[in-house]
C-alpha positions as a LaTeX table, in Angstrom:
\begin{tabular}{lrrr}
\hline
Residue & $x$ (\AA) & $y$ (\AA) & $z$ (\AA) \\
\hline
Unk1 & 25.52 & $-35.13$ & $-60.94$ \\
Unk2 & 28.60 & $-33.27$ & $-59.81$ \\
Unk3 & 29.02 & $-30.22$ & $-61.96$ \\
Unk4 & 32.41 & $-30.21$ & $-63.67$ \\
Unk5 & 34.23 & $-27.19$ & $-62.35$ \\
Unk6 & 36.82 & $-27.16$ & $-65.16$ \\
Unk7 & 35.83 & $-24.41$ & $-67.48$ \\
Unk8 & 37.10 & $-22.76$ & $-70.57$ \\
Unk9 & 37.36 & $-19.00$ & $-70.32$ \\
Unk10 & 34.18 & $-16.94$ & $-70.28$ \\
Unk11 & 35.81 & $-14.22$ & $-72.42$ \\
Unk12 & 39.16 & $-13.37$ & $-73.98$ \\
Unk13 & 40.72 & $-10.16$ & $-75.26$ \\
Unk14 & 43.51 & $-10.24$ & $-77.83$ \\
Unk15 & 46.58 & $-8.14$ & $-77.00$ \\
Unk16 & 49.54 & $-6.87$ & $-79.01$ \\
Unk17 & 52.12 & $-8.25$ & $-76.64$ \\
Unk18 & 52.72 & $-10.97$ & $-74.07$ \\
Unk19 & 50.75 & $-9.93$ & $-70.95$ \\
Unk20 & 52.93 & $-10.10$ & $-67.82$ \\
Unk21 & 50.49 & $-8.38$ & $-65.50$ \\
Unk22 & 46.81 & $-7.39$ & $-65.58$ \\
Unk23 & 44.90 & $-5.21$ & $-63.13$ \\
Unk24 & 41.28 & $-4.08$ & $-62.88$ \\
Unk25 & 40.93 & $-0.64$ & $-61.34$ \\
Unk26 & 39.72 & $-1.43$ & $-57.77$ \\
Unk27 & 38.33 & 2.11 & $-57.34$ \\
Unk28 & 35.17 & 3.70 & $-58.69$ \\
Unk29 & 36.20 & 5.87 & $-61.65$ \\
Unk30 & 32.73 & 7.38 & $-62.15$ \\
Unk31 & 31.98 & 5.41 & $-65.31$ \\
Unk32 & 29.77 & 2.41 & $-66.05$ \\
Unk33 & 32.69 & 0.61 & $-67.68$ \\
Unk34 & 35.51 & $-0.96$ & $-65.67$ \\
Unk35 & 39.04 & 0.20 & $-66.27$ \\
Unk36 & 41.67 & $-2.46$ & $-66.83$ \\
Unk37 & 45.41 & $-2.07$ & $-67.36$ \\
Unk38 & 47.82 & $-4.67$ & $-68.64$ \\
Unk39 & 51.56 & $-4.64$ & $-69.06$ \\
Unk40 & 53.77 & $-6.36$ & $-71.61$ \\
Unk41 & 57.42 & $-6.21$ & $-72.62$ \\
Unk42 & 57.33 & $-2.56$ & $-73.71$ \\
Unk43 & 53.89 & $-1.09$ & $-73.09$ \\
Unk44 & 51.10 & $-0.53$ & $-70.62$ \\
Unk45 & 47.65 & $-0.58$ & $-72.21$ \\
Unk46 & 44.66 & 0.99 & $-70.47$ \\
Unk47 & 41.20 & $-0.02$ & $-71.63$ \\
Unk48 & 37.57 & $-0.30$ & $-70.56$ \\
Unk49 & 35.44 & $-3.45$ & $-70.16$ \\
Unk50 & 31.73 & $-4.01$ & $-69.89$ \\
Unk51 & 30.21 & $-7.47$ & $-69.35$ \\
Unk52 & 26.78 & $-8.96$ & $-70.04$ \\
Unk53 & 26.63 & $-9.93$ & $-66.35$ \\
Unk54 & 26.20 & $-6.23$ & $-65.51$ \\
Unk55 & 24.52 & $-4.90$ & $-68.67$ \\
Unk56 & 21.91 & $-6.91$ & $-70.57$ \\
Unk57 & 22.58 & $-4.91$ & $-73.74$ \\
Unk58 & 26.15 & $-6.16$ & $-73.97$ \\
Unk59 & 26.68 & $-9.40$ & $-75.86$ \\
Unk60 & 29.30 & $-11.24$ & $-73.87$ \\
Unk61 & 31.89 & $-8.57$ & $-73.29$ \\
Unk62 & 32.86 & $-5.22$ & $-74.79$ \\
Unk63 & 36.48 & $-4.12$ & $-74.62$ \\
Unk64 & 37.96 & $-0.84$ & $-75.85$ \\
Unk65 & 41.56 & 0.39 & $-75.62$ \\
Unk66 & 41.76 & 3.97 & $-74.33$ \\
Unk67 & 45.50 & 4.48 & $-74.57$ \\
Unk68 & 48.80 & 2.66 & $-74.97$ \\
Unk69 & 51.66 & 4.01 & $-72.85$ \\
Unk70 & 55.22 & 3.39 & $-73.99$ \\
Unk71 & 57.13 & 1.82 & $-71.08$ \\
Unk72 & 60.38 & 0.77 & $-72.75$ \\
Unk73 & 60.97 & $-2.17$ & $-70.43$ \\
Unk74 & 59.05 & $-5.20$ & $-69.14$ \\
Unk75 & 56.19 & $-4.33$ & $-66.78$ \\
Unk76 & 56.23 & $-6.44$ & $-63.59$ \\
Unk77 & 53.45 & $-4.88$ & $-61.51$ \\
Unk78 & 50.73 & $-2.23$ & $-61.88$ \\
Unk79 & 48.82 & $-0.27$ & $-59.24$ \\
Unk80 & 45.85 & 2.03 & $-59.91$ \\
Unk81 & 45.40 & 5.38 & $-58.19$ \\
Unk82 & 42.02 & 6.27 & $-56.62$ \\
Unk83 & 42.48 & 9.68 & $-58.30$ \\
Unk84 & 41.70 & 8.06 & $-61.66$ \\
Unk85 & 38.40 & 9.54 & $-62.89$ \\
Unk86 & 36.66 & 9.02 & $-66.21$ \\
Unk87 & 33.82 & 11.38 & $-65.26$ \\
Unk88 & 36.08 & 14.41 & $-64.75$ \\
Unk89 & 36.67 & 17.03 & $-67.44$ \\
Unk90 & 39.25 & 16.33 & $-68.65$ \\
Unk91 & 39.42 & 12.71 & $-67.46$ \\
Unk92 & 42.41 & 11.62 & $-65.39$ \\
Unk93 & 44.17 & 8.27 & $-65.63$ \\
Unk94 & 46.83 & 7.67 & $-62.99$ \\
Unk95 & 48.71 & 4.44 & $-62.28$ \\
Unk96 & 52.15 & 3.32 & $-61.21$ \\
Unk97 & 54.28 & 0.45 & $-62.50$ \\
Unk98 & 57.24 & $-1.56$ & $-61.25$ \\
Unk99 & 59.79 & $-2.71$ & $-63.79$ \\
Unk100 & 62.80 & $-4.98$ & $-64.01$ \\
Unk101 & 65.20 & $-2.00$ & $-63.74$ \\
Unk102 & 64.13 & $-1.62$ & $-60.05$ \\
Unk103 & 62.29 & 1.66 & $-60.74$ \\
Unk104 & 58.72 & 2.72 & $-60.09$ \\
Unk105 & 57.09 & 4.79 & $-62.83$ \\
Unk106 & 54.12 & 7.05 & $-62.13$ \\
Unk107 & 51.96 & 7.80 & $-65.17$ \\
Unk108 & 49.34 & 10.57 & $-65.32$ \\
Unk109 & 47.27 & 11.21 & $-68.45$ \\
Unk110 & 44.15 & 13.10 & $-69.53$ \\
Unk111 & 43.91 & 10.72 & $-72.52$ \\
Unk112 & 44.67 & 13.67 & $-74.81$ \\
Unk113 & 47.80 & 15.86 & $-74.74$ \\
Unk114 & 48.83 & 15.63 & $-71.12$ \\
Unk115 & 50.93 & 12.51 & $-70.56$ \\
Unk116 & 53.35 & 12.79 & $-67.68$ \\
Unk117 & 55.59 & 10.18 & $-66.24$ \\
Unk118 & 57.98 & 10.18 & $-63.29$ \\
Unk119 & 60.53 & 7.50 & $-62.31$ \\
Unk120 & 61.22 & 6.74 & $-58.62$ \\
Unk121 & 64.66 & 5.39 & $-57.71$ \\
Unk122 & 65.61 & 3.73 & $-54.46$ \\
Unk123 & 65.07 & $-0.01$ & $-54.50$ \\
Unk124 & 68.26 & $-1.99$ & $-55.06$ \\
Unk125 & 66.59 & $-5.20$ & $-56.24$ \\
Unk126 & 63.49 & $-6.52$ & $-58.00$ \\
Unk127 & 60.17 & $-4.87$ & $-56.95$ \\
Unk128 & 57.46 & $-7.47$ & $-56.34$ \\
Unk129 & 54.37 & $-5.42$ & $-55.54$ \\
Unk130 & 53.09 & $-1.87$ & $-55.11$ \\
Unk131 & 49.89 & $-0.13$ & $-54.01$ \\
Unk132 & 48.44 & 3.39 & $-53.74$ \\
Unk133 & 47.06 & 4.83 & $-50.53$ \\
Unk134 & 43.41 & 3.82 & $-51.09$ \\
Unk135 & 41.57 & 6.96 & $-50.04$ \\
Unk136 & 43.54 & 10.00 & $-51.19$ \\
Unk137 & 46.08 & 8.31 & $-53.44$ \\
Unk138 & 48.87 & 10.66 & $-52.35$ \\
Unk139 & 51.34 & 7.91 & $-51.43$ \\
Unk140 & 52.57 & 4.66 & $-52.95$ \\
Unk141 & 53.99 & 1.68 & $-51.03$ \\
Unk142 & 56.31 & $-0.87$ & $-52.66$ \\
Unk143 & 58.07 & $-4.08$ & $-51.56$ \\
Unk144 & 61.20 & $-5.60$ & $-53.00$ \\
Unk145 & 63.72 & $-8.42$ & $-52.98$ \\
Unk146 & 66.04 & $-5.85$ & $-51.35$ \\
Unk147 & 64.32 & $-6.67$ & $-48.01$ \\
Unk148 & 62.54 & $-3.31$ & $-47.74$ \\
Unk149 & 59.07 & $-1.84$ & $-47.88$ \\
Unk150 & 59.14 & 1.83 & $-48.90$ \\
Unk151 & 56.43 & 4.48 & $-48.91$ \\
Unk152 & 56.78 & 7.30 & $-51.46$ \\
Unk153 & 54.99 & 10.56 & $-52.13$ \\
Unk154 & 53.94 & 11.33 & $-55.71$ \\
Unk155 & 57.16 & 13.28 & $-56.29$ \\
Unk156 & 59.22 & 10.16 & $-55.62$ \\
Unk157 & 60.42 & 11.18 & $-52.14$ \\
Unk158 & 60.72 & 8.32 & $-49.65$ \\
Unk159 & 58.35 & 8.97 & $-46.71$ \\
Unk160 & 58.86 & 5.71 & $-44.79$ \\
Unk161 & 61.24 & 2.77 & $-44.98$ \\
Unk162 & 60.68 & $-0.59$ & $-43.28$ \\
Unk163 & 63.53 & $-3.11$ & $-43.10$ \\
Unk164 & 62.30 & $-6.67$ & $-43.68$ \\
Unk165 & 63.93 & $-10.00$ & $-42.82$ \\
Unk166 & 63.47 & $-11.48$ & $-46.28$ \\
Unk167 & 62.17 & $-10.38$ & $-49.72$ \\
Unk168 & 58.88 & $-8.44$ & $-49.61$ \\
Unk169 & 56.36 & $-10.25$ & $-51.83$ \\
Unk170 & 53.04 & $-8.40$ & $-51.29$ \\
Unk171 & 51.91 & $-5.07$ & $-49.88$ \\
Unk172 & 48.26 & $-4.16$ & $-49.14$ \\
Unk173 & 46.58 & $-0.95$ & $-48.02$ \\
Unk174 & 42.96 & $-1.30$ & $-46.88$ \\
Unk175 & 40.52 & 1.61 & $-47.38$ \\
Unk176 & 39.05 & 1.04 & $-43.90$ \\
Unk177 & 42.51 & 0.85 & $-42.26$ \\
Unk178 & 44.24 & 3.77 & $-43.95$ \\
Unk179 & 47.00 & 4.11 & $-41.34$ \\
Unk180 & 48.14 & 0.49 & $-41.54$ \\
Unk181 & 50.14 & $-1.35$ & $-44.15$ \\
Unk182 & 50.21 & $-5.13$ & $-44.57$ \\
Unk183 & 53.55 & $-6.53$ & $-45.78$ \\
Unk184 & 54.07 & $-10.21$ & $-46.64$ \\
Unk185 & 57.58 & $-11.64$ & $-46.68$ \\
Unk186 & 58.95 & $-14.65$ & $-48.52$ \\
Unk187 & 60.03 & $-16.26$ & $-45.23$ \\
Unk188 & 56.35 & $-16.79$ & $-44.32$ \\
Unk189 & 55.79 & $-13.77$ & $-42.06$ \\
Unk190 & 53.02 & $-11.21$ & $-42.66$ \\
Unk191 & 53.40 & $-7.98$ & $-40.68$ \\
Unk192 & 51.15 & $-4.99$ & $-40.13$ \\
Unk193 & 52.85 & $-1.63$ & $-39.73$ \\
Unk194 & 51.41 & 1.48 & $-38.13$ \\
Unk195 & 52.17 & 4.29 & $-40.58$ \\
Unk196 & 51.99 & 7.00 & $-37.90$ \\
Unk197 & 54.52 & 5.46 & $-35.49$ \\
Unk198 & 56.24 & 3.44 & $-38.28$ \\
Unk199 & 56.30 & 0.40 & $-35.99$ \\
Unk200 & 55.23 & $-3.19$ & $-36.58$ \\
Unk201 & 52.01 & $-3.82$ & $-34.62$ \\
Unk202 & 51.00 & $-7.39$ & $-35.48$ \\
Unk203 & 52.47 & $-10.41$ & $-37.22$ \\
Unk204 & 51.09 & $-13.62$ & $-38.71$ \\
Unk205 & 53.05 & $-16.80$ & $-39.48$ \\
Unk206 & 52.62 & $-19.31$ & $-42.33$ \\
Unk207 & 55.03 & $-21.80$ & $-40.79$ \\
Unk208 & 55.95 & $-22.77$ & $-44.34$ \\
Unk209 & 57.90 & $-21.23$ & $-47.19$ \\
Unk210 & 58.18 & $-19.74$ & $-49.69$ \\
Unk211 & 55.29 & $-17.32$ & $-49.19$ \\
Unk212 & 54.71 & $-15.97$ & $-52.71$ \\
Unk213 & 51.62 & $-13.77$ & $-52.38$ \\
Unk214 & 49.19 & $-12.48$ & $-49.74$ \\
Unk215 & 46.06 & $-10.33$ & $-49.76$ \\
Unk216 & 43.92 & $-8.40$ & $-47.28$ \\
Unk217 & 40.21 & $-9.08$ & $-47.71$ \\
Unk218 & 38.32 & $-5.95$ & $-48.83$ \\
Unk219 & 34.98 & $-7.16$ & $-47.46$ \\
Unk220 & 36.31 & $-8.23$ & $-44.06$ \\
Unk221 & 39.36 & $-6.47$ & $-42.61$ \\
Unk222 & 40.00 & $-9.37$ & $-40.20$ \\
Unk223 & 40.66 & $-11.86$ & $-43.00$ \\
Unk224 & 44.08 & $-12.36$ & $-44.55$ \\
Unk225 & 44.90 & $-14.93$ & $-47.23$ \\
Unk226 & 48.16 & $-16.15$ & $-48.76$ \\
Unk227 & 49.80 & $-18.88$ & $-50.78$ \\
Unk228 & 52.98 & $-20.55$ & $-49.53$ \\
Unk229 & 54.54 & $-23.67$ & $-50.98$ \\
Unk230 & 51.64 & $-25.42$ & $-52.71$ \\
Unk231 & 48.98 & $-24.39$ & $-50.14$ \\
Unk232 & 46.55 & $-21.56$ & $-49.61$ \\
Unk233 & 46.28 & $-20.27$ & $-46.03$ \\
Unk234 & 43.70 & $-18.04$ & $-44.33$ \\
Unk235 & 43.91 & $-16.15$ & $-41.03$ \\
Unk236 & 41.37 & $-14.45$ & $-38.83$ \\
Unk237 & 43.63 & $-11.89$ & $-37.17$ \\
Unk238 & 41.50 & $-11.72$ & $-34.00$ \\
Unk239 & 41.98 & $-15.44$ & $-33.34$ \\
Unk240 & 45.57 & $-16.44$ & $-33.84$ \\
Unk241 & 48.82 & $-15.57$ & $-35.54$ \\
Unk242 & 48.65 & $-19.03$ & $-37.18$ \\
Unk243 & 46.35 & $-19.88$ & $-40.09$ \\
Unk244 & 42.82 & $-20.89$ & $-39.30$ \\
Unk245 & 42.44 & $-22.79$ & $-42.52$ \\
Unk246 & 44.85 & $-24.16$ & $-45.10$ \\
Unk247 & 44.72 & $-26.54$ & $-48.00$ \\
Unk248 & 47.11 & $-27.86$ & $-50.66$ \\
Unk249 & 46.00 & $-26.63$ & $-54.08$ \\
Unk250 & 48.68 & $-26.43$ & $-56.73$ \\
Unk251 & 50.78 & $-29.48$ & $-57.49$ \\
Unk252 & 54.07 & $-27.72$ & $-58.16$ \\
Unk253 & 53.82 & $-24.40$ & $-56.35$ \\
Unk254 & 51.21 & $-21.72$ & $-55.84$ \\
Unk255 & 52.02 & $-18.26$ & $-57.17$ \\
Unk256 & 49.25 & $-15.72$ & $-56.48$ \\
Unk257 & 46.38 & $-15.24$ & $-53.99$ \\
Unk258 & 43.61 & $-12.67$ & $-54.52$ \\
Unk259 & 40.37 & $-12.14$ & $-52.59$ \\
Unk260 & 37.25 & $-11.36$ & $-54.57$ \\
Unk261 & 36.10 & $-7.77$ & $-54.08$ \\
Unk262 & 32.44 & $-8.75$ & $-53.73$ \\
Unk263 & 32.38 & $-11.72$ & $-51.34$ \\
Unk264 & 34.53 & $-12.38$ & $-48.28$ \\
Unk265 & 34.44 & $-16.15$ & $-48.86$ \\
Unk266 & 35.54 & $-16.09$ & $-52.50$ \\
Unk267 & 39.18 & $-16.06$ & $-53.60$ \\
Unk268 & 41.41 & $-17.20$ & $-56.43$ \\
Unk269 & 44.88 & $-18.73$ & $-56.63$ \\
Unk270 & 47.19 & $-19.44$ & $-59.54$ \\
Unk271 & 49.91 & $-22.02$ & $-60.05$ \\
Unk272 & 53.41 & $-21.24$ & $-61.17$ \\
Unk273 & 53.87 & $-19.91$ & $-64.70$ \\
Unk274 & 56.50 & $-21.56$ & $-66.87$ \\
Unk275 & 54.72 & $-24.81$ & $-67.55$ \\
Unk276 & 52.72 & $-24.96$ & $-70.76$ \\
Unk277 & 49.56 & $-23.96$ & $-68.90$ \\
Unk278 & 48.89 & $-22.09$ & $-65.71$ \\
Unk279 & 46.09 & $-23.28$ & $-63.51$ \\
Unk280 & 43.64 & $-20.78$ & $-62.05$ \\
Unk281 & 41.53 & $-22.03$ & $-59.15$ \\
Unk282 & 38.58 & $-20.18$ & $-57.67$ \\
Unk283 & 37.73 & $-21.24$ & $-54.11$ \\
Unk284 & 34.77 & $-20.65$ & $-51.83$ \\
Unk285 & 35.31 & $-21.18$ & $-48.10$ \\
Unk286 & 32.02 & $-23.08$ & $-47.86$ \\
Unk287 & 33.15 & $-25.69$ & $-50.41$ \\
Unk288 & 35.82 & $-28.37$ & $-49.91$ \\
Unk289 & 36.82 & $-28.36$ & $-53.60$ \\
Unk290 & 37.61 & $-25.40$ & $-55.89$ \\
Unk291 & 34.40 & $-24.13$ & $-57.47$ \\
Unk292 & 36.16 & $-23.29$ & $-60.75$ \\
Unk293 & 39.30 & $-24.54$ & $-62.46$ \\
Unk294 & 40.62 & $-22.62$ & $-65.43$ \\
Unk295 & 43.73 & $-23.07$ & $-67.50$ \\
Unk296 & 45.54 & $-20.34$ & $-69.40$ \\
Unk297 & 48.47 & $-20.84$ & $-71.75$ \\
Unk298 & 51.41 & $-19.58$ & $-69.65$ \\
Unk299 & 49.37 & $-17.18$ & $-67.57$ \\
Unk300 & 50.61 & $-14.39$ & $-65.35$ \\
Unk301 & 48.89 & $-11.86$ & $-63.13$ \\
Unk302 & 45.51 & $-12.29$ & $-61.43$ \\
Unk303 & 42.87 & $-9.64$ & $-60.80$ \\
Unk304 & 39.21 & $-9.47$ & $-59.69$ \\
Unk305 & 36.55 & $-7.16$ & $-61.10$ \\
Unk306 & 35.42 & $-4.42$ & $-58.70$ \\
Unk307 & 31.73 & $-5.38$ & $-58.61$ \\
Unk308 & 31.36 & $-8.80$ & $-60.28$ \\
Unk309 & 32.54 & $-12.31$ & $-59.30$ \\
Unk310 & 34.81 & $-12.28$ & $-62.34$ \\
Unk311 & 38.58 & $-12.60$ & $-62.52$ \\
Unk312 & 41.21 & $-12.17$ & $-65.22$ \\
Unk313 & 44.65 & $-13.62$ & $-65.93$ \\
Unk314 & 47.16 & $-12.45$ & $-68.54$ \\
Unk315 & 48.79 & $-14.76$ & $-71.07$ \\
Unk316 & 50.42 & $-15.02$ & $-74.46$ \\
Unk317 & 48.96 & $-12.08$ & $-76.43$ \\
Unk318 & 45.67 & $-12.53$ & $-74.54$ \\
Unk319 & 43.75 & $-11.72$ & $-71.39$ \\
Unk320 & 41.49 & $-14.51$ & $-70.13$ \\
Unk321 & 38.35 & $-13.81$ & $-68.08$ \\
Unk322 & 36.35 & $-16.25$ & $-65.96$ \\
Unk323 & 32.96 & $-15.61$ & $-64.39$ \\
Unk324 & 32.08 & $-17.59$ & $-61.28$ \\
Unk325 & 29.09 & $-17.81$ & $-58.95$ \\
Unk326 & 28.88 & $-15.92$ & $-55.66$ \\
\hline
\end{tabular}
């Protein structure tokens, strides 16, 4: 009997607003619960999650909102800072957003009276992705449709500026490779930049377009994954600048690619939002077919839990969670 991989969601959380983006905190915040942030048309909500898969005393899932941050404009991307700590006194929450007005906004809160926010200006077009420096969290990198990747300090000063040949779709900063930045462009090129010399040091090619999303595997720094057209593609950067493995997955077009944070062979992709449902597929490199297929009503965003094989997608007034096997 072939197990049916199509699965309804494991858990859902109801939200006040349409969820455009959802992001688990990828860093240890010193608490048993996982931090999650989601962005809607006007707000960013920060909450905590705990799942029965990690705590036998939890029935299903526990979710609690810690704070709602007024944003005033649609949230398009969220990045967590490694300086976020729930075990500090007072606690510190720090994250950065990208919005449709081409600004980055850095939020810092102690969940009580201190709530600071700073806007960074500089991009001249839509910002597609952003990330904090993974170890100290003192810099933020962002990529945009304006054909640039920029690195900022926390005051909003531009520290580095890379000119791209097409829109920048994804930017990744690996904790084990703190002086390199991975930038994926819509034209199908993925480049690695040395942040000391500010030069490109390596490039990978999809040989197909449009590249919509790419990710650097946390568990194996040599593995890069992306979606371009309707395919997923995977590189081993020691072997070739061309993909080692690729497969068509989404009928219309693939939108997002994210590696699991717990297993170097596990990753997820999503189809294009805008149809009535968005397809989420979870893949394992040892299996020819997706190991899980999920559908979310008009989903957007895709994020993996820090320590569990569990991913989440945003949707219409909901966040959907799926648990998969390792």
